[in-house]
CSV table of N, CA, C and O in Angstrom, one decimal:
chain,number,residue,atom,x,y,z
A,640,MET,N,13.2,20.3,65.4
A,640,MET,CA,13.6,21.1,66.5
A,640,MET,C,14.9,20.6,67.0
A,640,MET,O,15.1,19.4,67.3
A,641,PRO,N,15.9,21.4,67.2
A,641,PRO,CA,17.2,20.9,67.6
A,641,PRO,C,17.4,20.6,69.1
A,641,PRO,O,18.3,20.0,69.5
A,642,VAL,N,16.4,21.0,69.9
A,642,VAL,CA,16.4,20.6,71.3
A,642,VAL,C,15.7,19.2,71.4
A,642,VAL,O,14.6,19.0,71.0
A,643,ARG,N,16.4,18.3,72.0
A,643,ARG,CA,16.0,16.9,72.2
A,643,ARG,C,15.7,16.6,73.6
A,643,ARG,O,16.5,17.0,74.5
A,644,VAL,N,14.7,15.8,73.9
A,644,VAL,CA,14.3,15.4,75.2
A,644,VAL,C,14.8,14.0,75.4
A,644,VAL,O,14.4,13.1,74.6
A,645,ASN,N,15.5,13.7,76.4
A,645,ASN,CA,16.1,12.4,76.7
A,645,ASN,C,15.4,11.7,77.9
A,645,ASN,O,16.0,10.9,78.6
A,646,LEU,N,14.1,12.0,78.1
A,646,LEU,CA,13.4,11.4,79.2
A,646,LEU,C,13.4,10.0,79.2
A,646,LEU,O,13.5,9.3,80.2
A,647,ASP,N,13.2,9.3,78.0
A,647,ASP,CA,13.1,7.9,77.9
A,647,ASP,C,14.4,7.2,78.3
A,647,ASP,O,14.4,6.2,79.1
A,648,ARG,N,15.5,7.8,78.0
A,648,ARG,CA,16.8,7.2,78.4
A,648,ARG,C,17.0,7.3,79.9
A,648,ARG,O,17.4,6.4,80.5
A,649,VAL,N,16.7,8.5,80.4
A,649,VAL,CA,16.8,8.7,81.9
A,649,VAL,C,15.9,7.7,82.7
A,649,VAL,O,16.3,7.1,83.7
A,650,LEU,N,14.7,7.6,82.2
A,650,LEU,CA,13.7,6.6,82.9
A,650,LEU,C,14.3,5.2,82.8
A,650,LEU,O,14.2,4.4,83.8
A,651,LEU,N,14.8,4.8,81.7
A,651,LEU,CA,15.4,3.5,81.5
A,651,LEU,C,16.6,3.3,82.5
A,651,LEU,O,16.7,2.3,83.2
A,652,GLU,N,17.4,4.3,82.6
A,652,GLU,CA,18.6,4.2,83.5
A,652,GLU,C,18.1,4.1,84.9
A,652,GLU,O,18.7,3.4,85.8
A,653,ARG,N,17.0,4.7,85.3
A,653,ARG,CA,16.5,4.8,86.7
A,653,ARG,C,15.5,3.6,86.9
A,653,ARG,O,15.1,3.4,88.0
A,654,ARG,N,15.3,2.8,85.9
A,654,ARG,CA,14.3,1.7,85.9
A,654,ARG,C,13.0,2.1,86.6
A,654,ARG,O,12.4,1.5,87.4
A,655,MET,N,12.5,3.2,85.9
A,655,MET,CA,11.2,3.8,86.4
A,655,MET,C,10.3,3.9,85.2
A,655,MET,O,10.7,4.2,84.1
A,656,SER,N,9.0,3.7,85.4
A,656,SER,CA,8.0,3.8,84.4
A,656,SER,C,7.5,5.2,84.3
A,656,SER,O,7.6,6.0,85.3
A,657,LEU,N,6.9,5.5,83.2
A,657,LEU,CA,6.2,6.9,83.1
A,657,LEU,C,5.2,7.0,84.1
A,657,LEU,O,5.0,8.1,84.6
A,658,THR,N,4.4,6.0,84.4
A,658,THR,CA,3.3,6.0,85.4
A,658,THR,C,3.8,6.4,86.7
A,658,THR,O,3.3,7.2,87.5
A,659,GLU,N,5.0,5.7,87.1
A,659,GLU,CA,5.5,6.0,88.4
A,659,GLU,C,6.1,7.4,88.5
A,659,GLU,O,5.8,8.1,89.5
A,660,LEU,N,6.7,7.9,87.5
A,660,LEU,CA,7.2,9.3,87.5
A,660,LEU,C,6.0,10.2,87.6
A,660,LEU,O,6.1,11.2,88.3
A,661,SER,N,4.9,9.9,86.8
A,661,SER,CA,3.8,10.8,86.9
A,661,SER,C,3.2,10.9,88.3
A,661,SER,O,2.9,12.0,88.8
A,662,ASP,N,3.1,9.8,89.0
A,662,ASP,CA,2.6,9.8,90.3
A,662,ASP,C,3.5,10.6,91.3
A,662,ASP,O,3.1,11.3,92.2
A,663,ARG,N,4.8,10.5,91.1
A,663,ARG,CA,5.8,11.2,91.9
A,663,ARG,C,5.9,12.7,91.7
A,663,ARG,O,6.1,13.4,92.7
A,664,VAL,N,5.7,13.1,90.5
A,664,VAL,CA,5.9,14.6,90.2
A,664,VAL,C,4.6,15.3,90.0
A,664,VAL,O,4.6,16.6,90.0
A,665,GLY,N,3.5,14.6,89.9
A,665,GLY,CA,2.2,15.3,89.8
A,665,GLY,C,1.9,15.9,88.5
A,665,GLY,O,1.2,16.8,88.3
A,666,VAL,N,2.5,15.2,87.4
A,666,VAL,CA,2.3,15.7,86.0
A,666,VAL,C,1.6,14.5,85.3
A,666,VAL,O,1.9,13.3,85.6
A,667,THR,N,0.6,14.8,84.5
A,667,THR,CA,-0.2,13.7,83.9
A,667,THR,C,0.7,12.8,83.0
A,667,THR,O,1.7,13.3,82.4
A,668,ILE,N,0.2,11.6,82.9
A,668,ILE,CA,1.0,10.7,82.0
A,668,ILE,C,1.0,11.2,80.5
A,668,ILE,O,2.0,11.1,79.8
A,669,ALA,N,-0.2,11.8,80.2
A,669,ALA,CA,-0.3,12.4,78.8
A,669,ALA,C,0.8,13.5,78.6
A,669,ALA,O,1.4,13.5,77.5
A,670,ASN,N,0.9,14.4,79.5
A,670,ASN,CA,1.9,15.5,79.4
A,670,ASN,C,3.3,14.9,79.4
A,670,ASN,O,4.1,15.4,78.6
A,671,LEU,N,3.6,13.9,80.3
A,671,LEU,CA,4.9,13.4,80.3
A,671,LEU,C,5.2,12.6,78.9
A,671,LEU,O,6.3,12.7,78.4
A,672,SER,N,4.2,12.0,78.4
A,672,SER,CA,4.3,11.3,77.1
A,672,SER,C,4.7,12.2,76.0
A,672,SER,O,5.5,12.0,75.1
A,673,ILE,N,4.0,13.4,76.0
A,673,ILE,CA,4.3,14.5,75.0
A,673,ILE,C,5.7,14.9,75.1
A,673,ILE,O,6.4,15.1,74.1
A,674,LEU,N,6.1,15.1,76.3
A,674,LEU,CA,7.5,15.6,76.6
A,674,LEU,C,8.5,14.4,76.1
A,674,LEU,O,9.5,14.7,75.4
A,675,LYS,N,8.2,13.2,76.5
A,675,LYS,CA,9.1,12.1,76.2
A,675,LYS,C,9.3,11.9,74.7
A,675,LYS,O,10.3,11.5,74.2
A,676,THR,N,8.2,12.0,73.9
A,676,THR,CA,8.2,11.9,72.5
A,676,THR,C,8.8,13.0,71.7
A,676,THR,O,8.9,12.9,70.5
A,677,GLY,N,9.1,14.1,72.4
A,677,GLY,CA,9.7,15.3,71.8
A,677,GLY,C,8.7,16.2,71.1
A,677,GLY,O,9.0,17.0,70.3
A,678,LYS,N,7.4,15.9,71.4
A,678,LYS,CA,6.3,16.8,70.7
A,678,LYS,C,6.0,18.0,71.5
A,678,LYS,O,5.2,18.8,71.1
A,679,ALA,N,6.6,18.2,72.7
A,679,ALA,CA,6.3,19.3,73.5
A,679,ALA,C,6.9,20.6,72.9
A,679,ALA,O,8.0,20.5,72.4
A,680,ARG,N,6.2,21.7,73.0
A,680,ARG,CA,6.7,22.9,72.5
A,680,ARG,C,7.3,23.8,73.5
A,680,ARG,O,8.0,24.8,73.2
A,681,ALA,N,7.0,23.4,74.8
A,681,ALA,CA,7.6,24.1,75.9
A,681,ALA,C,7.6,23.3,77.2
A,681,ALA,O,6.9,22.3,77.2
A,682,VAL,N,8.3,23.6,78.2
A,682,VAL,CA,8.3,22.9,79.4
A,682,VAL,C,8.5,24.0,80.5
A,682,VAL,O,9.3,24.9,80.4
A,683,ARG,N,7.6,23.9,81.5
A,683,ARG,CA,7.7,24.9,82.7
A,683,ARG,C,8.9,24.5,83.5
A,683,ARG,O,9.3,23.4,83.7
A,684,PHE,N,9.5,25.6,84.0
A,684,PHE,CA,10.7,25.4,84.9
A,684,PHE,C,10.2,24.6,86.2
A,684,PHE,O,11.0,23.8,86.7
A,685,SER,N,9.0,24.8,86.6
A,685,SER,CA,8.6,24.0,87.8
A,685,SER,C,8.5,22.5,87.5
A,685,SER,O,8.8,21.7,88.3
A,686,THR,N,8.1,22.2,86.2
A,686,THR,CA,8.0,20.8,85.8
A,686,THR,C,9.5,20.3,85.7
A,686,THR,O,9.7,19.1,86.1
A,687,LEU,N,10.3,21.0,85.0
A,687,LEU,CA,11.7,20.6,84.9
A,687,LEU,C,12.4,20.4,86.3
A,687,LEU,O,13.1,19.4,86.5
A,688,ASP,N,12.1,21.3,87.2
A,688,ASP,CA,12.6,21.2,88.6
A,688,ASP,C,12.1,19.9,89.2
A,688,ASP,O,12.9,19.1,89.8
A,689,ALA,N,10.8,19.6,89.1
A,689,ALA,CA,10.3,18.4,89.7
A,689,ALA,C,10.8,17.1,89.1
A,689,ALA,O,11.2,16.1,89.7
A,690,LEU,N,11.0,17.1,87.8
A,690,LEU,CA,11.6,15.9,87.1
A,690,LEU,C,13.0,15.7,87.6
A,690,LEU,O,13.4,14.6,87.8
A,691,CYS,N,13.8,16.8,87.6
A,691,CYS,CA,15.2,16.7,88.0
A,691,CYS,C,15.3,16.2,89.5
A,691,CYS,O,16.2,15.4,89.8
A,692,ARG,N,14.5,16.8,90.3
A,692,ARG,CA,14.5,16.3,91.7
A,692,ARG,C,14.2,14.9,91.9
A,692,ARG,O,14.9,14.2,92.6
A,693,GLU,N,13.2,14.4,91.2
A,693,GLU,CA,12.7,13.0,91.3
A,693,GLU,C,13.6,12.1,90.6
A,693,GLU,O,13.9,10.9,91.2
A,694,LEU,N,14.2,12.5,89.5
A,694,LEU,CA,15.1,11.5,88.8
A,694,LEU,C,16.5,11.7,89.2
A,694,LEU,O,17.4,11.0,88.7
A,695,GLN,N,16.8,12.6,90.1
A,695,GLN,CA,18.1,13.0,90.6
A,695,GLN,C,19.1,13.1,89.5
A,695,GLN,O,20.1,12.5,89.3
A,696,CYS,N,18.8,14.1,88.6
A,696,CYS,CA,19.6,14.4,87.5
A,696,CYS,C,19.6,16.0,87.3
A,696,CYS,O,19.0,16.7,88.0
A,697,GLN,N,20.4,16.4,86.3
A,697,GLN,CA,20.5,17.8,86.0
A,697,GLN,C,19.7,18.0,84.7
A,697,GLN,O,19.4,17.1,83.9
A,698,PRO,N,19.2,19.3,84.5
A,698,PRO,CA,18.5,19.6,83.3
A,698,PRO,C,19.2,19.1,82.0
A,698,PRO,O,18.5,18.6,81.0
A,699,GLY,N,20.5,19.2,81.9
A,699,GLY,CA,21.2,18.8,80.7
A,699,GLY,C,21.2,17.3,80.6
A,699,GLY,O,21.5,16.8,79.5
A,700,ASP,N,20.8,16.5,81.6
A,700,ASP,CA,20.6,15.1,81.4
A,700,ASP,C,19.3,14.7,80.6
A,700,ASP,O,19.1,13.8,80.0
A,701,LEU,N,18.3,15.7,80.8
A,701,LEU,CA,17.0,15.5,80.1
A,701,LEU,C,16.9,16.3,78.8
A,701,LEU,O,16.2,15.8,77.9
A,702,LEU,N,17.6,17.4,78.6
A,702,LEU,CA,17.6,18.2,77.4
A,702,LEU,C,18.9,18.3,76.8
A,702,LEU,O,19.9,18.6,77.5
A,703,THR,N,19.0,18.1,75.5
A,703,THR,CA,20.2,18.4,74.7
A,703,THR,C,19.9,19.2,73.5
A,703,THR,O,18.8,19.2,73.0
A,704,PHE,N,20.9,19.9,73.1
A,704,PHE,CA,20.8,20.7,71.8
A,704,PHE,C,21.6,20.1,70.7
A,704,PHE,O,22.8,19.8,71.0
A,705,GLU,N,21.0,19.9,69.6
A,705,GLU,CA,21.8,19.3,68.5
A,705,GLU,C,21.9,20.3,67.4
A,705,GLU,O,20.9,20.9,66.9
A,706,TYR,N,23.2,20.6,67.0
A,706,TYR,CA,23.4,21.5,66.0
A,706,TYR,C,22.9,21.0,64.6
A,706,TYR,O,23.0,19.8,64.3
A,707,GLY,N,22.4,21.8,63.8
A,707,GLY,CA,21.9,21.5,62.4
A,707,GLY,C,20.8,22.3,62.1
A,707,GLY,O,20.3,23.2,62.7
A,708,PRO,N,20.3,22.1,60.9
A,708,PRO,CA,19.1,22.9,60.4
A,708,PRO,C,17.9,22.7,61.3
A,708,PRO,O,17.6,21.6,61.7
A,709,ALA,N,17.2,23.8,61.5
A,709,ALA,CA,15.9,23.7,62.3
A,709,ALA,C,14.8,23.0,61.4
A,709,ALA,O,14.9,23.1,60.2
A,710,ASP,N,13.9,22.4,62.1
A,710,ASP,CA,12.8,21.8,61.4
A,710,ASP,C,11.9,22.9,60.6
A,710,ASP,O,11.9,24.1,61.1
A,711,ALA,N,11.3,22.5,59.6
A,711,ALA,CA,10.5,23.5,58.8
A,711,ALA,C,9.4,24.1,59.6
A,711,ALA,O,9.0,25.3,59.4
A,712,ASP,N,8.8,23.4,60.6
A,712,ASP,CA,7.7,23.9,61.4
A,712,ASP,C,8.1,24.8,62.5
A,712,ASP,O,7.3,25.3,63.2
A,713,ASP,N,9.4,25.1,62.6
A,713,ASP,CA,9.9,26.0,63.7
A,713,ASP,C,10.0,27.4,63.2
A,713,ASP,O,10.5,28.3,63.9
A,714,GLU,N,9.5,27.8,62.1
A,714,GLU,CA,9.5,29.1,61.6
A,714,GLU,C,8.4,30.0,62.2
A,714,GLU,O,7.3,30.2,61.7
A,715,ASP,N,8.7,30.6,63.4
A,715,ASP,CA,7.8,31.4,64.2
A,715,ASP,C,8.1,32.8,64.0
A,715,ASP,O,9.2,33.3,64.0
């Protein structure tokens, strides 16, 4: 998938753990982990809003688009 999630980088820059972020935004550690590892297929705008608010960042800091061929499993 050409959309990449940079949550790990932003957390490192903010010196914040996934557990702390989970407590602050009300999203389970499991769901944040799925997002962080790039295995999420979707993200709610309300979740993105909460992440950006708590991490004091823009959506583009968390999500990037990489040009290139799509993964084989993206054929929907």
